[in-house]
Amino acid sequence: MLDADLLVHNASQLLTLAGGPQRGSQFGTLGIIEDGAVAISGSEILEVGTSLDLTERVRARHQVDASNRVVLPGFVDPHTHLVWAGDRAREFEMRLSGMTYMQIMAAGGGIRSTVAKTRQADLETLKSSARTRMRTMLLHGTTTAESKTGYGLETETELRMLEAIVQLDDEGPIELAATFLGAHAIPPEYDKRADAYVDLVCDEMLPAIKQAWQSIGGGRELPFVDVFCEKGAFNLEQSRCILERAQSLGFPLKIHADEFLDLGGTGLAVQMGAASADHLVHTPEQDIIALGQSDTVAVALPCTPFGLAETEYSPASAILDAGGILALATDLNPGTAWCESMQFAIALACRFMHLTPSQAIAAATINAAAALQRADRIGSLEAGKQADLILLNVDDYRHLGYRFGTNLVSSVIKRGKILIEGGQERWTSPPLSS
Ligand code: NIG
Ligand code: FE
């Protein structure tokens, strides 16, 4: 008999997503165990199998009956701008009356307006508004997320954002992977002096972050470094400069590429061995082919075109035909996509990127974990992996994608702890902002 702390059993479908990141014809392999069970010891998965098998072999202190429920790995959201101050509701209204996101940005609004608010916010204020969003993410089944800086655009505020991310990761309940996005926009004080700002990122910010990480990072690996490679933000040459400097300092890389225009960012990401290239709405064919032959994960963000009421989405079938590893994320941010729900990203990906529910689930779990270089630890239900799992109040996985606008998650288990049960929170939340 095996001793376990927790046994989740009787799942109508247990989706294991076993076997690592998925590409090619393998993409969308759920590894379904009918009448499935998971045995958990401490924060790890001990065994996965049928309920019949595990109830015979495992003696568990607690049991969760998952009858009529789908059980799957917690969602991994590999692209968010979780930490910010204020909101941009006014700009939403401006967009509805005809101004574009890029026009608002060129007129000094957009990212810059969130930067002004974020610079004024202290550490506690930043943490408290992010916690409110983290709680919503958890209720919707996200157990790990990436979180970027990029609303400071000066060393001090960028460091404060990183500190907020690390402290929120320590605090939980969602696990966070940090990304430094000092190159998110040109701050107003560097207007028309983009190259000087690039120098500041390269010569001051990156070394300062590397140094400060020894104390604020608490032994964690270095954060990712990301660049918004786009007209009105950073061109290809500037993006390359920043990413090369970051790589020489040992940072792993990401990029925002081809969201509005193709500047060559995806090709650059592949050449540099970036962990992921994100957005990819207007990626040219040769870059899609290069991406498909690489291990750089293509992160599609369907909430962004939806949030901007645009009609073009990432060309998933071209990326998949080329052999790419496709992941999904929310892009949670105050400008283009204030959405905490990976379920909604899945629903959009099914309709506008033509993924099947099983493909969208793989993109939101194991492949999303690969975009964070954590596929060895999260994103699937396999013995030895972290016990991060969710229960849906449906008995067939295809309800994910099919339904939208409501929450199908009934229970959330993070590192072996039941945090949400039957839709009720079982953890004590730290101070939330209203
Ligand atoms: O991923 N593209 C750049 N960054 C975000 C938008 C951030 C903002 O508007 O505040 C994005 O869409
Ligand atoms: Fe983004």
Coordinates of C-alpha atoms and ligand atoms in Angstrom, one line a residue:
M1 CA 0.0 0.0 0.0
L2 CA 1.2 3.5 -0.8
D3 CA 0.5 6.3 1.7
A4 CA -0.8 9.5 0.2
D5 CA -2.1 12.8 1.6
L6 CA -4.9 13.2 -1.0
L7 CA -6.6 11.0 -3.5
V8 CA -8.7 12.6 -6.2
H9 CA -10.8 9.8 -7.7
N10 CA -13.8 8.9 -9.9
A11 CA -13.0 11.6 -12.5
S12 CA -15.2 11.0 -15.5
Q13 CA -12.1 12.0 -17.6
L14 CA -8.7 12.6 -16.2
L15 CA -6.6 14.5 -18.7
T16 CA -2.9 13.8 -18.0
L17 CA -1.3 15.6 -20.9
A18 CA 1.7 13.3 -20.2
G19 CA 4.8 13.1 -22.4
G20 CA 6.1 16.7 -22.7
P21 CA 5.4 19.7 -24.9
Q22 CA 3.3 18.8 -28.0
R23 CA 3.9 19.7 -31.7
G24 CA 3.0 18.2 -35.1
S25 CA 0.5 15.3 -35.2
Q26 CA 1.0 14.8 -31.4
F27 CA -0.5 18.3 -30.6
G28 CA -3.8 17.9 -28.7
T29 CA -3.0 14.5 -27.1
L30 CA -4.8 14.6 -23.8
G31 CA -3.8 11.2 -22.4
I32 CA -7.4 10.6 -21.1
I33 CA -7.9 8.1 -18.3
E34 CA -11.6 7.4 -17.9
D35 CA -12.7 7.0 -14.3
G36 CA -9.3 8.4 -13.4
A37 CA -7.6 9.2 -10.2
V38 CA -4.5 11.1 -8.9
A39 CA -2.7 10.3 -5.6
I40 CA -0.8 13.2 -4.1
S41 CA 1.8 13.3 -1.4
G42 CA 2.8 16.7 0.0
S43 CA 3.1 19.0 -3.0
E44 CA 3.7 16.3 -5.6
I45 CA 1.9 13.8 -7.7
L46 CA 2.6 10.2 -6.4
E47 CA 0.6 8.2 -9.0
V48 CA -1.9 8.6 -11.8
G49 CA -4.2 5.8 -12.9
T50 CA -7.8 4.5 -12.9
S51 CA -9.8 4.9 -9.7
L52 CA -10.0 1.1 -9.4
D53 CA -6.3 0.7 -9.5
L54 CA -5.4 3.6 -7.2
T55 CA -8.1 2.9 -4.6
E56 CA -6.7 -0.6 -4.2
R57 CA -3.1 0.5 -4.0
V58 CA -3.2 3.8 -2.2
R59 CA -4.2 4.7 1.4
A60 CA -5.0 8.4 1.5
R61 CA -5.7 10.7 4.5
H62 CA -8.2 12.8 2.5
Q63 CA -10.2 12.0 -0.6
V64 CA -11.9 14.2 -3.2
D65 CA -14.7 12.6 -5.1
A66 CA -14.5 13.9 -8.7
S67 CA -17.6 12.1 -10.0
N68 CA -19.0 13.7 -13.2
R69 CA -16.0 16.0 -13.3
V70 CA -13.2 16.5 -15.7
V71 CA -9.8 16.7 -13.9
L72 CA -6.8 18.3 -15.7
P73 CA -3.6 20.2 -15.0
G74 CA -4.1 23.7 -13.7
F75 CA -3.9 26.3 -16.5
V76 CA -0.5 28.0 -17.1
D77 CA -0.9 31.5 -18.3
P78 CA 2.6 32.3 -19.9
H79 CA 2.0 36.0 -20.9
T80 CA 0.5 38.5 -18.5
H81 CA 1.1 42.1 -17.5
L82 CA -0.4 41.4 -14.0
V83 CA 1.1 44.3 -12.1
W84 CA -0.1 47.8 -12.9
A85 CA -1.9 50.8 -11.3
G86 CA -5.1 52.4 -12.6
D87 CA -7.2 51.5 -15.5
R88 CA -7.8 52.6 -19.1
A89 CA -11.6 52.6 -19.3
R90 CA -11.6 56.0 -20.9
E91 CA -9.4 54.8 -23.7
F92 CA -11.7 51.9 -24.3
E93 CA -14.5 54.4 -24.9
M94 CA -12.1 56.4 -27.2
R95 CA -11.4 53.2 -29.2
L96 CA -15.2 52.6 -29.6
S97 CA -15.5 56.0 -31.1
G98 CA -13.0 55.3 -33.7
M99 CA -9.4 55.9 -32.4
T100 CA -7.0 53.0 -32.8
Y101 CA -4.8 51.6 -30.1
M102 CA -1.7 52.8 -32.0
Q103 CA -3.2 56.3 -32.4
I104 CA -3.9 56.5 -28.7
M105 CA -0.3 55.3 -28.0
A106 CA 1.2 57.9 -30.5
A107 CA -0.8 60.6 -28.8
G108 CA 0.9 59.8 -25.5
G109 CA -1.8 57.6 -24.0
G110 CA -1.8 53.8 -24.0
I111 CA 1.0 52.2 -22.1
R112 CA 2.3 55.7 -21.1
S113 CA -0.8 56.5 -19.2
T114 CA -0.5 53.3 -17.1
V115 CA 3.2 54.1 -16.6
A116 CA 2.3 57.5 -15.1
K117 CA 0.0 55.8 -12.6
T118 CA 2.3 52.9 -11.8
R119 CA 5.3 55.2 -11.1
Q120 CA 3.2 56.9 -8.4
A121 CA 2.1 53.6 -6.8
D122 CA 4.1 52.2 -3.9
L123 CA 4.9 48.5 -3.5
E124 CA 1.9 47.7 -1.3
T125 CA -0.5 49.4 -3.7
L126 CA 0.9 47.5 -6.7
K127 CA 0.7 44.2 -4.8
S128 CA -2.8 44.7 -3.6
S129 CA -4.4 45.4 -7.0
A130 CA -2.4 42.5 -8.5
R131 CA -3.8 40.2 -5.8
T132 CA -7.3 41.0 -6.8
R133 CA -6.5 39.8 -10.3
M134 CA -4.6 36.8 -9.1
R135 CA -7.6 35.7 -7.1
T136 CA -9.8 35.9 -10.2
M137 CA -7.2 33.9 -12.1
L138 CA -7.1 31.2 -9.5
L139 CA -10.9 31.0 -9.4
H140 CA -10.8 30.5 -13.2
G141 CA -8.2 27.7 -12.9
T142 CA -4.8 29.3 -13.5
T143 CA -2.3 27.8 -11.1
T144 CA 0.9 29.4 -12.6
A145 CA 1.3 32.6 -14.5
E146 CA 4.1 34.8 -16.0
S147 CA 4.1 38.4 -15.0
K148 CA 5.9 41.2 -16.7
T149 CA 7.2 44.6 -15.6
G150 CA 7.1 47.4 -18.2
Y151 CA 4.9 50.0 -16.6
G152 CA 7.9 51.7 -14.8
L153 CA 10.3 52.4 -17.7
E154 CA 12.8 53.7 -15.2
T155 CA 15.1 51.6 -13.0
E156 CA 13.5 52.3 -9.7
T157 CA 9.9 51.5 -10.7
E158 CA 10.9 48.5 -12.8
L159 CA 12.7 47.1 -9.8
R160 CA 9.7 47.8 -7.6
M161 CA 7.5 45.9 -10.1
L162 CA 9.9 43.0 -10.0
E163 CA 9.9 43.0 -6.2
A164 CA 6.1 43.0 -6.2
I165 CA 6.1 39.9 -8.6
V166 CA 8.6 38.0 -6.4
Q167 CA 6.7 38.8 -3.2
L168 CA 3.4 37.8 -4.8
D169 CA 5.0 34.6 -6.0
D170 CA 6.2 33.9 -2.4
E171 CA 2.8 34.7 -1.0
G172 CA 0.8 32.6 -3.6
P173 CA -1.6 31.1 -4.1
I174 CA -0.6 31.4 -7.8
E175 CA 3.0 30.7 -8.7
L176 CA 4.5 33.5 -10.8
A177 CA 7.4 33.6 -13.3
A178 CA 8.9 37.1 -13.6
T179 CA 9.8 38.9 -16.8
F180 CA 11.6 42.2 -17.1
L181 CA 10.0 44.3 -19.9
G182 CA 11.8 47.6 -19.5
A183 CA 11.6 47.9 -23.3
H184 CA 7.7 48.0 -23.3
A185 CA 7.5 51.6 -24.6
I186 CA 9.6 54.7 -24.9
P187 CA 9.0 56.8 -21.7
P188 CA 7.9 60.5 -22.2
E189 CA 11.2 61.8 -20.9
Y190 CA 13.0 60.0 -23.8
D191 CA 10.5 61.2 -26.5
K192 CA 12.2 61.1 -29.9
R193 CA 15.3 59.7 -28.2
A194 CA 14.6 56.0 -28.4
D195 CA 18.2 55.0 -28.9
A196 CA 19.2 56.8 -25.7
Y197 CA 16.5 54.9 -23.9
V198 CA 17.8 51.6 -25.4
D199 CA 21.2 52.6 -24.0
L200 CA 19.6 53.1 -20.6
V201 CA 18.0 49.7 -20.7
C202 CA 21.2 48.0 -21.8
D203 CA 23.8 49.9 -19.7
E204 CA 21.8 50.7 -16.5
M205 CA 18.7 48.7 -16.1
L206 CA 19.8 45.2 -17.1
P207 CA 23.0 45.3 -15.0
A208 CA 21.0 46.8 -12.1
I209 CA 18.4 44.0 -12.3
K210 CA 21.0 41.3 -12.5
Q211 CA 22.7 42.7 -9.4
A212 CA 19.4 43.4 -7.4
W213 CA 18.2 39.9 -8.3
Q214 CA 20.7 38.4 -5.9
S215 CA 18.7 40.0 -3.0
I216 CA 15.2 40.4 -4.4
G217 CA 15.2 37.1 -6.3
G218 CA 15.8 35.0 -3.2
G219 CA 17.8 32.3 -5.1
R220 CA 15.4 32.1 -8.1
E221 CA 16.8 31.8 -11.6
L222 CA 17.1 35.1 -13.5
P223 CA 13.8 36.5 -14.8
F224 CA 13.1 36.5 -18.6
V225 CA 13.8 39.7 -20.5
D226 CA 11.2 40.7 -23.1
V227 CA 11.0 43.5 -25.7
F228 CA 8.0 45.0 -27.5
C229 CA 9.3 44.9 -31.1
E230 CA 6.7 47.1 -32.9
K231 CA 6.4 50.3 -34.7
G232 CA 6.1 53.1 -32.1
A233 CA 7.9 50.9 -29.6
F234 CA 11.3 49.2 -30.5
N235 CA 12.5 48.4 -34.0
L236 CA 14.4 45.3 -34.9
E237 CA 17.8 46.7 -34.4
Q238 CA 16.9 48.1 -31.0
S239 CA 15.2 44.9 -30.0
R240 CA 18.3 42.9 -31.0
C241 CA 20.6 45.2 -29.0
I242 CA 18.6 44.7 -25.8
L243 CA 18.1 41.0 -26.2
E244 CA 21.8 40.5 -27.0
R245 CA 22.9 42.5 -24.0
A246 CA 20.4 40.5 -21.8
Q247 CA 21.6 37.2 -23.2
S248 CA 25.2 38.1 -22.5
L249 CA 24.2 38.7 -18.9
G250 CA 22.6 35.3 -18.7
F251 CA 18.9 36.2 -18.9
P252 CA 16.5 33.9 -20.8
L253 CA 14.6 35.7 -23.5
K254 CA 11.1 36.5 -24.8
I255 CA 9.7 38.9 -27.4
H256 CA 6.4 40.6 -28.3
A257 CA 6.5 40.2 -32.1
D258 CA 4.2 40.9 -35.0
E259 CA 1.2 42.2 -33.0
F260 CA 0.4 44.9 -35.5
L261 CA 3.2 44.9 -38.0
D262 CA 5.9 42.5 -39.0
L263 CA 9.3 43.9 -38.0
G264 CA 11.2 40.7 -38.0
G265 CA 10.9 40.0 -34.3
T266 CA 9.9 36.3 -34.6
G267 CA 13.0 35.6 -36.7
L268 CA 15.2 37.3 -34.1
A269 CA 13.6 35.3 -31.3
V270 CA 14.4 32.1 -33.1
Q271 CA 18.0 33.1 -34.0
M272 CA 18.6 34.0 -30.3
G273 CA 17.0 30.8 -28.9
A274 CA 14.3 32.7 -27.0
A275 CA 12.0 30.7 -24.8
S276 CA 9.0 32.2 -26.6
A277 CA 7.8 34.6 -29.3
D278 CA 4.4 36.1 -28.4
H279 CA 1.4 37.6 -30.3
L280 CA 2.4 36.5 -33.9
V281 CA -0.6 37.9 -35.7
H282 CA 1.2 39.2 -38.7
T283 CA 4.2 36.9 -38.8
P284 CA 5.6 36.3 -42.4
E285 CA 5.8 32.8 -43.7
Q286 CA 9.6 32.4 -43.5
D287 CA 9.5 33.3 -39.8
I288 CA 6.7 30.8 -39.2
I289 CA 8.9 28.1 -40.9
A290 CA 11.9 29.1 -38.8
L291 CA 9.8 29.0 -35.6
G292 CA 8.5 25.6 -36.5
Q293 CA 12.0 24.2 -36.7
S294 CA 13.0 25.6 -33.4
D295 CA 12.1 25.1 -29.7
T296 CA 10.9 28.7 -29.3
V297 CA 7.3 28.4 -28.2
A298 CA 4.7 30.4 -30.2
V299 CA 2.5 32.1 -27.7
A300 CA -0.9 33.2 -29.2
L301 CA -2.9 35.8 -27.3
P302 CA -6.5 35.7 -28.8
C303 CA -7.9 38.0 -26.0
T304 CA -5.9 40.8 -27.5
P305 CA -7.5 41.0 -31.0
F306 CA -10.8 40.3 -29.3
G307 CA -10.2 43.1 -26.8
L308 CA -9.3 45.5 -29.6
A309 CA -12.3 44.3 -31.7
E310 CA -9.9 43.3 -34.5
T311 CA -10.5 40.5 -36.9
E312 CA -7.1 38.9 -37.3
Y313 CA -5.8 36.2 -35.0
S314 CA -2.6 34.3 -34.9
P315 CA -2.4 31.8 -37.8
A316 CA -2.4 28.7 -35.7
S317 CA -2.7 26.2 -38.6
A318 CA 0.3 27.7 -40.4
I319 CA 2.3 27.6 -37.1
L320 CA 1.2 24.0 -36.5
D321 CA 1.8 22.8 -40.0
A322 CA 5.4 24.2 -39.8
G323 CA 5.8 22.1 -36.6
G324 CA 5.7 24.9 -34.1
I325 CA 5.0 24.4 -30.4
L326 CA 1.8 26.5 -29.9
A327 CA 0.8 27.9 -26.5
L328 CA -2.1 30.2 -25.3
A329 CA -2.0 33.0 -22.8
T330 CA -4.4 35.8 -21.8
D331 CA -2.1 38.8 -22.2
L332 CA -3.9 40.2 -19.1
N333 CA -3.2 44.0 -19.2
P334 CA -5.1 47.2 -18.8
G335 CA -4.9 48.4 -22.4
T336 CA -5.8 45.6 -24.8
A337 CA -7.0 42.6 -22.8
W338 CA -8.2 42.9 -19.2
C339 CA -9.0 39.2 -19.0
E340 CA -8.0 36.8 -16.2
S341 CA -9.6 33.7 -17.7
M342 CA -7.7 31.1 -19.7
Q343 CA -11.1 29.5 -20.3
F344 CA -12.0 32.5 -22.4
A345 CA -8.7 32.4 -24.3
I346 CA -9.5 28.8 -25.1
A347 CA -13.0 29.7 -26.3
L348 CA -11.6 32.3 -28.6
A349 CA -8.8 30.1 -29.8
C350 CA -11.4 27.4 -30.8
R351 CA -13.4 29.9 -32.8
F352 CA -10.9 32.3 -34.3
M353 CA -7.7 30.2 -34.5
H354 CA -9.7 27.0 -35.3
L355 CA -8.2 24.9 -32.6
T356 CA -10.1 21.8 -31.3
P357 CA -10.8 21.8 -27.6
S358 CA -8.1 19.2 -27.1
Q359 CA -5.5 21.3 -28.9
A360 CA -6.5 24.4 -27.0
I361 CA -6.1 22.5 -23.7
A362 CA -2.6 21.3 -24.6
A363 CA -1.8 24.9 -25.6
A364 CA -3.0 26.2 -22.2
T365 CA -1.2 23.6 -20.1
I366 CA 1.9 21.6 -21.1
N367 CA 2.9 23.9 -24.0
A368 CA 2.2 27.0 -21.9
A369 CA 4.6 25.5 -19.3
A370 CA 7.2 25.1 -22.0
A371 CA 6.9 28.8 -22.8
L372 CA 8.1 29.3 -19.2
Q373 CA 10.7 26.6 -19.4
R374 CA 8.9 24.8 -16.6
A375 CA 7.4 21.8 -18.6
D376 CA 9.5 19.5 -16.4
R377 CA 7.6 20.5 -13.3
I378 CA 4.1 21.7 -14.3
G379 CA 1.6 21.5 -17.1
S380 CA 0.8 17.7 -16.9
L381 CA -0.4 15.2 -14.4
E382 CA 2.4 12.7 -14.1
A383 CA 4.1 11.0 -11.1
G384 CA 6.8 13.3 -9.7
K385 CA 5.3 16.5 -11.0
Q386 CA 3.9 19.3 -9.0
A387 CA 0.3 18.6 -7.8
D388 CA -1.4 21.5 -9.6
L389 CA -4.8 20.4 -10.8
I390 CA -8.3 21.6 -11.4
L391 CA -11.8 20.0 -11.5
L392 CA -14.4 21.2 -13.9
N393 CA -18.1 20.9 -13.2
V394 CA -18.7 19.1 -16.5
D395 CA -18.0 15.4 -17.5
D396 CA -16.6 16.0 -21.0
Y397 CA -13.5 18.1 -21.7
R398 CA -15.1 19.5 -24.9
H399 CA -17.2 21.8 -22.8
L400 CA -14.0 23.8 -22.5
G401 CA -14.1 26.0 -25.6
Y402 CA -17.7 25.2 -26.3
R403 CA -19.0 27.2 -23.4
F404 CA -17.8 30.8 -22.7
G405 CA -18.5 33.7 -20.4
T406 CA -19.1 31.5 -17.3
N407 CA -16.6 29.7 -15.1
L408 CA -16.5 25.9 -15.4
V409 CA -13.9 25.4 -12.6
S410 CA -15.2 24.0 -9.4
S411 CA -12.1 23.1 -7.5
V412 CA -8.4 24.1 -7.6
I413 CA -5.5 22.2 -6.0
K414 CA -2.1 23.9 -6.0
R415 CA 1.0 22.1 -4.8
G416 CA -1.3 19.5 -3.2
K417 CA -3.4 22.0 -1.2
I418 CA -7.1 22.4 -2.0
L419 CA -7.6 26.1 -2.5
I420 CA -11.0 26.2 -4.1
E421 CA -13.6 23.5 -3.5
G422 CA -17.0 23.4 -5.1
G423 CA -16.4 27.1 -6.1
Q424 CA -15.7 28.1 -2.5
E425 CA -12.4 29.5 -1.5
R426 CA -10.6 27.5 1.2
W427 CA -7.6 29.8 1.6
T428 CA -7.3 33.1 3.4
S429 CA -6.6 35.9 1.0
P430 CA -4.2 38.7 2.0
P431 CA -5.5 42.3 1.6
L432 CA -7.2 42.8 -1.7
S433 CA -8.0 46.2 -3.3
S434 CA -11.6 46.9 -4.0
Ligands
NIG1 O1 0.8 42.7 -25.1 N1 1.9 44.9 -26.7 C1 2.3 45.4 -25.7 N2 1.8 45.2 -24.5 C2 0.5 44.8 -24.2 C3 -0.4 45.9 -24.1 C4 0.0 46.7 -22.9 C5 -0.8 47.9 -22.7 O2 -1.5 48.4 -23.6 O3 -0.8 48.4 -21.5 C6 0.1 43.7 -25.1 O4 -0.9 43.8 -25.9
FE2 FE 1.8 41.6 -23.8

